[in-house]
Structure formats: structure tokens, C-alpha cells
Amino acid sequence: QRRWAEAQAAFFKAYSLDSNNPDFAFNLAVSLDQLHQSKPALTYYQRALTLASAQNASFDKTQVSNRIAELSR
């Protein structure tokens, strides 16, 4: 539906309640990325990947690593 600003607010709230959940960090990163906020998106993609190394996550770690590389250029 392209309601990224609303999604970002909801994902930030979810992440604030459980900052150890890799999926919350990932969803927040995606919403920030869609809003063209590359620097904070990069931070949350990195956090999601770090958290995913310690517990299960529903996202593709390789794709997240690739996006991190793209945003780091």
C-alpha cells in the first residue's frame, strides 16, 4: 500500500519494545530504506544481521548482506 511512514512508525515501536528481535530491526530497516533514509536503514540492517546470528530470523541474510554492501558504498 506504500504507507511507509506509518510502517516505519509501527516497526520503530515494535523494535523499541523488543530490540533483540532481528525481524523487527529488519522491518524497520526496510521501511527506512523505502523512505530514502539510507544511513539509519544501514544501521538497522546491520543490527538485524547481528541479531540474526544469535537467533532465527525470517529474512534472507545474504540479501541483507548485499543491501548493506550497496548502502555502504
N, CA, C and O atoms as CSV, one atom per row, in Angstrom:
chain,resi,resn,atom,element,x,y,z
A,1,GLN,N,N,0.810,-1.196,0.000
A,1,GLN,CA,C,0.000,0.000,0.000
A,1,GLN,C,C,0.856,1.264,0.000
A,1,GLN,O,O,0.333,2.374,-0.103
A,2,ARG,N,N,2.142,1.097,0.113
A,2,ARG,CA,C,3.081,2.234,0.070
A,2,ARG,C,C,2.914,3.214,1.224
A,2,ARG,O,O,3.175,4.407,1.068
A,3,ARG,N,N,2.486,2.727,2.366
A,3,ARG,CA,C,2.322,3.585,3.547
A,3,ARG,C,C,3.550,3.422,4.432
A,3,ARG,O,O,3.458,3.002,5.585
A,4,TRP,N,N,4.699,3.765,3.864
A,4,TRP,CA,C,5.977,3.509,4.515
A,4,TRP,C,C,6.171,4.321,5.785
A,4,TRP,O,O,6.768,3.828,6.742
A,5,ALA,N,N,5.683,5.548,5.817
A,5,ALA,CA,C,5.852,6.359,7.028
A,5,ALA,C,C,5.101,5.732,8.208
A,5,ALA,O,O,5.613,5.695,9.327
A,6,GLU,N,N,3.888,5.242,7.949
A,6,GLU,CA,C,3.132,4.562,9.002
A,6,GLU,C,C,3.811,3.258,9.405
A,6,GLU,O,O,3.876,2.918,10.586
A,7,ALA,N,N,4.314,2.537,8.413
A,7,ALA,CA,C,5.004,1.281,8.695
A,7,ALA,C,C,6.251,1.541,9.535
A,7,ALA,O,O,6.530,0.813,10.488
A,8,GLN,N,N,6.995,2.580,9.175
A,8,GLN,CA,C,8.212,2.908,9.909
A,8,GLN,C,C,7.880,3.193,11.370
A,8,GLN,O,O,8.586,2.733,12.267
A,9,ALA,N,N,6.823,3.939,11.612
A,9,ALA,CA,C,6.433,4.252,12.993
A,9,ALA,C,C,6.059,2.981,13.758
A,9,ALA,O,O,6.444,2.812,14.915
A,10,ALA,N,N,5.315,2.100,13.113
A,10,ALA,CA,C,4.904,0.847,13.766
A,10,ALA,C,C,6.112,-0.052,14.031
A,10,ALA,O,O,6.220,-0.647,15.103
A,11,PHE,N,N,7.018,-0.153,13.058
A,11,PHE,CA,C,8.196,-1.004,13.247
A,11,PHE,C,C,9.133,-0.419,14.296
A,11,PHE,O,O,9.770,-1.166,15.039
A,12,PHE,N,N,9.226,0.902,14.367
A,12,PHE,CA,C,10.059,1.505,15.400
A,12,PHE,C,C,9.491,1.200,16.786
A,12,PHE,O,O,10.238,0.915,17.722
A,13,LYS,N,N,8.181,1.262,16.904
A,13,LYS,CA,C,7.554,0.946,18.190
A,13,LYS,C,C,7.812,-0.511,18.565
A,13,LYS,O,O,8.163,-0.813,19.706
A,14,ALA,N,N,7.637,-1.405,17.604
A,14,ALA,CA,C,7.887,-2.835,17.861
A,14,ALA,C,C,9.340,-3.056,18.259
A,14,ALA,O,O,9.621,-3.778,19.216
A,15,TYR,N,N,10.263,-2.438,17.531
A,15,TYR,CA,C,11.685,-2.577,17.846
A,15,TYR,C,C,11.994,-2.006,19.230
A,15,TYR,O,O,12.805,-2.565,19.969
A,16,SER,N,N,11.351,-0.903,19.574
A,16,SER,CA,C,11.565,-0.298,20.898
A,16,SER,C,C,11.134,-1.239,22.021
A,16,SER,O,O,11.736,-1.255,23.095
A,17,LEU,N,N,10.099,-2.012,21.765
A,17,LEU,CA,C,9.598,-2.953,22.765
A,17,LEU,C,C,10.441,-4.224,22.850
A,17,LEU,O,O,10.496,-4.865,23.899
A,18,ASP,N,N,11.100,-4.587,21.742
A,18,ASP,CA,C,11.929,-5.797,21.723
A,18,ASP,C,C,13.106,-5.578,20.782
A,18,ASP,O,O,13.085,-6.007,19.628
A,19,SER,N,N,14.125,-4.908,21.288
A,19,SER,CA,C,15.281,-4.542,20.453
A,19,SER,C,C,16.218,-5.714,20.170
A,19,SER,O,O,17.245,-5.539,19.515
A,20,ASN,N,N,15.877,-6.892,20.651
A,20,ASN,CA,C,16.674,-8.083,20.350
A,20,ASN,C,C,16.031,-8.957,19.283
A,20,ASN,O,O,16.517,-10.054,19.006
A,21,ASN,N,N,14.955,-8.488,18.689
A,21,ASN,CA,C,14.253,-9.253,17.660
A,21,ASN,C,C,14.807,-8.860,16.284
A,21,ASN,O,O,14.624,-7.722,15.853
A,22,PRO,N,N,15.478,-9.781,15.594
A,22,PRO,CA,C,16.076,-9.436,14.304
A,22,PRO,C,C,15.046,-9.040,13.247
A,22,PRO,O,O,15.331,-8.202,12.391
A,23,ASP,N,N,13.860,-9.631,13.297
A,23,ASP,CA,C,12.835,-9.292,12.312
A,23,ASP,C,C,12.311,-7.872,12.497
A,23,ASP,O,O,12.000,-7.193,11.519
A,24,PHE,N,N,12.213,-7.421,13.744
A,24,PHE,CA,C,11.786,-6.045,13.987
A,24,PHE,C,C,12.831,-5.066,13.457
A,24,PHE,O,O,12.485,-4.062,12.833
A,25,ALA,N,N,14.103,-5.356,13.706
A,25,ALA,CA,C,15.175,-4.495,13.203
A,25,ALA,C,C,15.183,-4.486,11.670
A,25,ALA,O,O,15.366,-3.438,11.051
A,26,PHE,N,N,14.986,-5.654,11.069
A,26,PHE,CA,C,14.957,-5.750,9.613
A,26,PHE,C,C,13.787,-4.958,9.027
A,26,PHE,O,O,13.967,-4.193,8.079
A,27,ASN,N,N,12.599,-5.138,9.583
A,27,ASN,CA,C,11.427,-4.425,9.061
A,27,ASN,C,C,11.583,-2.918,9.218
A,27,ASN,O,O,11.161,-2.157,8.347
A,28,LEU,N,N,12.172,-2.490,10.299
A,28,LEU,CA,C,12.441,-1.068,10.486
A,28,LEU,C,C,13.421,-0.586,9.420
A,28,LEU,O,O,13.233,0.486,8.843
A,29,ALA,N,N,14.456,-1.365,9.157
A,29,ALA,CA,C,15.434,-1.008,8.122
A,29,ALA,C,C,14.774,-0.884,6.758
A,29,ALA,O,O,15.036,0.071,6.028
A,30,VAL,N,N,13.932,-1.828,6.410
A,30,VAL,CA,C,13.256,-1.792,5.104
A,30,VAL,C,C,12.394,-0.544,4.985
A,30,VAL,O,O,12.406,0.131,3.956
A,31,SER,N,N,11.652,-0.241,6.034
A,31,SER,CA,C,10.786,0.944,5.964
A,31,SER,C,C,11.618,2.222,5.834
A,31,SER,O,O,11.254,3.116,5.070
A,32,LEU,N,N,12.712,2.318,6.559
A,32,LEU,CA,C,13.596,3.478,6.430
A,32,LEU,C,C,14.207,3.544,5.037
A,32,LEU,O,O,14.320,4.622,4.453
A,33,ASP,N,N,14.596,2.404,4.512
A,33,ASP,CA,C,15.159,2.320,3.170
A,33,ASP,C,C,14.145,2.834,2.140
A,33,ASP,O,O,14.503,3.598,1.243
A,34,GLN,N,N,12.907,2.423,2.267
A,34,GLN,CA,C,11.857,2.862,1.349
A,34,GLN,C,C,11.593,4.367,1.454
A,34,GLN,O,O,11.141,4.993,0.496
A,35,LEU,N,N,11.873,4.928,2.606
A,35,LEU,CA,C,11.712,6.367,2.816
A,35,LEU,C,C,12.977,7.140,2.447
A,35,LEU,O,O,13.080,8.337,2.717
A,36,HIS,N,N,13.945,6.446,1.824
A,36,HIS,CA,C,15.215,7.041,1.370
A,36,HIS,C,C,16.040,7.596,2.522
A,36,HIS,O,O,16.728,8.606,2.374
A,37,GLN,N,N,15.965,6.932,3.665
A,37,GLN,CA,C,16.780,7.286,4.824
A,37,GLN,C,C,17.878,6.232,4.949
A,37,GLN,O,O,17.847,5.363,5.821
A,38,SER,N,N,18.838,6.343,4.053
A,38,SER,CA,C,19.856,5.301,3.885
A,38,SER,C,C,20.719,5.061,5.119
A,38,SER,O,O,20.970,3.912,5.481
A,39,LYS,N,N,21.172,6.125,5.764
A,39,LYS,CA,C,22.079,5.936,6.906
A,39,LYS,C,C,21.410,5.202,8.062
A,39,LYS,O,O,21.980,4.236,8.569
A,40,PRO,N,N,20.216,5.623,8.502
A,40,PRO,CA,C,19.581,4.836,9.568
A,40,PRO,C,C,19.179,3.441,9.091
A,40,PRO,O,O,19.217,2.488,9.869
A,41,ALA,N,N,18.797,3.317,7.830
A,41,ALA,CA,C,18.449,1.985,7.299
A,41,ALA,C,C,19.656,1.061,7.404
A,41,ALA,O,O,19.525,-0.090,7.821
A,42,LEU,N,N,20.819,1.555,7.033
A,42,LEU,CA,C,22.042,0.764,7.107
A,42,LEU,C,C,22.296,0.300,8.536
A,42,LEU,O,O,22.643,-0.859,8.761
A,43,THR,N,N,22.126,1.187,9.490
A,43,THR,CA,C,22.328,0.842,10.897
A,43,THR,C,C,21.419,-0.314,11.320
A,43,THR,O,O,21.863,-1.257,11.976
A,44,TYR,N,N,20.148,-0.228,10.938
A,44,TYR,CA,C,19.199,-1.276,11.349
A,44,TYR,C,C,19.380,-2.564,10.557
A,44,TYR,O,O,19.130,-3.645,11.090
A,45,TYR,N,N,19.809,-2.479,9.295
A,45,TYR,CA,C,20.148,-3.711,8.562
A,45,TYR,C,C,21.309,-4.423,9.257
A,45,TYR,O,O,21.283,-5.642,9.430
A,46,GLN,N,N,22.324,-3.657,9.653
A,46,GLN,CA,C,23.470,-4.243,10.348
A,46,GLN,C,C,23.049,-4.857,11.676
A,46,GLN,O,O,23.493,-5.949,12.032
A,47,ARG,N,N,22.200,-4.160,12.397
A,47,ARG,CA,C,21.704,-4.684,13.679
A,47,ARG,C,C,20.913,-5.960,13.462
A,47,ARG,O,O,21.069,-6.923,14.212
A,48,ALA,N,N,20.066,-5.976,12.440
A,48,ALA,CA,C,19.266,-7.175,12.134
A,48,ALA,C,C,20.171,-8.366,11.839
A,48,ALA,O,O,19.923,-9.473,12.318
A,49,LEU,N,N,21.209,-8.140,11.058
A,49,LEU,CA,C,22.122,-9.222,10.712
A,49,LEU,C,C,22.874,-9.721,11.943
A,49,LEU,O,O,23.070,-10.925,12.103
A,50,THR,N,N,23.290,-8.818,12.800
A,50,THR,CA,C,23.969,-9.202,14.040
A,50,THR,C,C,23.046,-10.032,14.925
A,50,THR,O,O,23.442,-11.074,15.448
A,51,LEU,N,N,21.817,-9.562,15.087
A,51,LEU,CA,C,20.853,-10.299,15.908
A,51,LEU,C,C,20.520,-11.659,15.305
A,51,LEU,O,O,20.302,-12.627,16.035
A,52,ALA,N,N,20.481,-11.736,13.987
A,52,ALA,CA,C,20.144,-12.987,13.307
A,52,ALA,C,C,21.239,-14.038,13.459
A,52,ALA,O,O,20.996,-15.223,13.232
A,53,SER,N,N,22.431,-13.615,13.839
A,53,SER,CA,C,23.498,-14.599,14.050
A,53,SER,C,C,23.296,-15.357,15.359
A,53,SER,O,O,23.874,-16.425,15.561
A,54,ALA,N,N,22.472,-14.797,16.248
A,54,ALA,CA,C,22.241,-15.420,17.557
A,54,ALA,C,C,20.888,-16.115,17.668
A,54,ALA,O,O,20.670,-16.908,18.585
A,55,GLN,N,N,19.981,-15.822,16.743
A,55,GLN,CA,C,18.649,-16.429,16.796
A,55,GLN,C,C,18.033,-16.472,15.405
A,55,GLN,O,O,18.535,-15.835,14.479
A,56,ASN,N,N,16.964,-17.209,15.262
A,56,ASN,CA,C,16.305,-17.353,13.971
A,56,ASN,C,C,15.701,-16.037,13.515
A,56,ASN,O,O,15.211,-15.240,14.314
A,57,ALA,N,N,15.751,-15.836,12.209
A,57,ALA,CA,C,15.144,-14.659,11.592
A,57,ALA,C,C,14.417,-15.102,10.335
A,57,ALA,O,O,14.773,-16.115,9.733
A,58,SER,N,N,13.408,-14.354,9.939
A,58,SER,CA,C,12.609,-14.754,8.786
A,58,SER,C,C,13.110,-14.160,7.476
A,58,SER,O,O,12.539,-14.434,6.420
A,59,PHE,N,N,14.162,-13.355,7.524
A,59,PHE,CA,C,14.678,-12.737,6.303
A,59,PHE,C,C,15.907,-13.488,5.785
A,59,PHE,O,O,16.528,-14.270,6.504
A,60,ASP,N,N,16.234,-13.230,4.530
A,60,ASP,CA,C,17.385,-13.845,3.871
A,60,ASP,C,C,18.645,-13.050,4.239
A,60,ASP,O,O,18.798,-11.895,3.840
A,61,LYS,N,N,19.526,-13.670,4.989
A,61,LYS,CA,C,20.731,-12.986,5.463
A,61,LYS,C,C,21.638,-12.547,4.317
A,61,LYS,O,O,22.295,-11.510,4.403
A,62,THR,N,N,21.674,-13.332,3.250
A,62,THR,CA,C,22.501,-12.970,2.097
A,62,THR,C,C,21.983,-11.696,1.446
A,62,THR,O,O,22.770,-10.823,1.079
A,63,GLN,N,N,20.680,-11.583,1.301
A,63,GLN,CA,C,20.105,-10.373,0.712
A,63,GLN,C,C,20.376,-9.154,1.593
A,63,GLN,O,O,20.655,-8.066,1.092
A,64,VAL,N,N,20.293,-9.346,2.896
A,64,VAL,CA,C,20.573,-8.235,3.810
A,64,VAL,C,C,22.045,-7.840,3.701
A,64,VAL,O,O,22.366,-6.652,3.686
A,65,SER,N,N,22.921,-8.802,3.626
A,65,SER,CA,C,24.357,-8.505,3.467
A,65,SER,C,C,24.612,-7.733,2.165
A,65,SER,O,O,25.414,-6.800,2.134
A,66,ASN,N,N,23.927,-8.132,1.105
A,66,ASN,CA,C,24.073,-7.444,-0.185
A,66,ASN,C,C,23.572,-6.003,-0.084
A,66,ASN,O,O,24.195,-5.091,-0.629
A,67,ARG,N,N,22.456,-5.795,0.608
A,67,ARG,CA,C,21.922,-4.441,0.747
A,67,ARG,C,C,22.846,-3.584,1.595
A,67,ARG,O,O,23.032,-2.400,1.316
A,68,ILE,N,N,23.423,-4.176,2.626
A,68,ILE,CA,C,24.402,-3.452,3.455
A,68,ILE,C,C,25.577,-2.991,2.593
A,68,ILE,O,O,26.031,-1.852,2.707
A,69,ALA,N,N,26.060,-3.880,1.737
A,69,ALA,CA,C,27.170,-3.533,0.853
A,69,ALA,C,C,26.784,-2.389,-0.082
A,69,ALA,O,O,27.580,-1.479,-0.309
A,70,GLU,N,N,25.568,-2.433,-0.622
A,70,GLU,CA,C,25.108,-1.362,-1.520
A,70,GLU,C,C,25.026,-0.025,-0.787
A,70,GLU,O,O,25.462,1.000,-1.311
A,71,LEU,N,N,24.478,-0.035,0.402
A,71,LEU,CA,C,24.327,1.212,1.157
A,71,LEU,C,C,25.653,1.740,1.693
A,71,LEU,O,O,25.776,2.928,1.991
A,72,SER,N,N,26.633,0.871,1.814
A,72,SER,CA,C,27.938,1.275,2.353
A,72,SER,C,C,28.826,1.933,1.316
A,72,SER,O,O,29.862,2.502,1.660
A,73,ARG,N,N,28.444,1.866,0.073
A,73,ARG,CA,C,29.276,2.471,-0.995
A,73,ARG,C,C,29.287,3.960,-0.947
A,73,ARG,O,O,29.937,4.600,-1.774
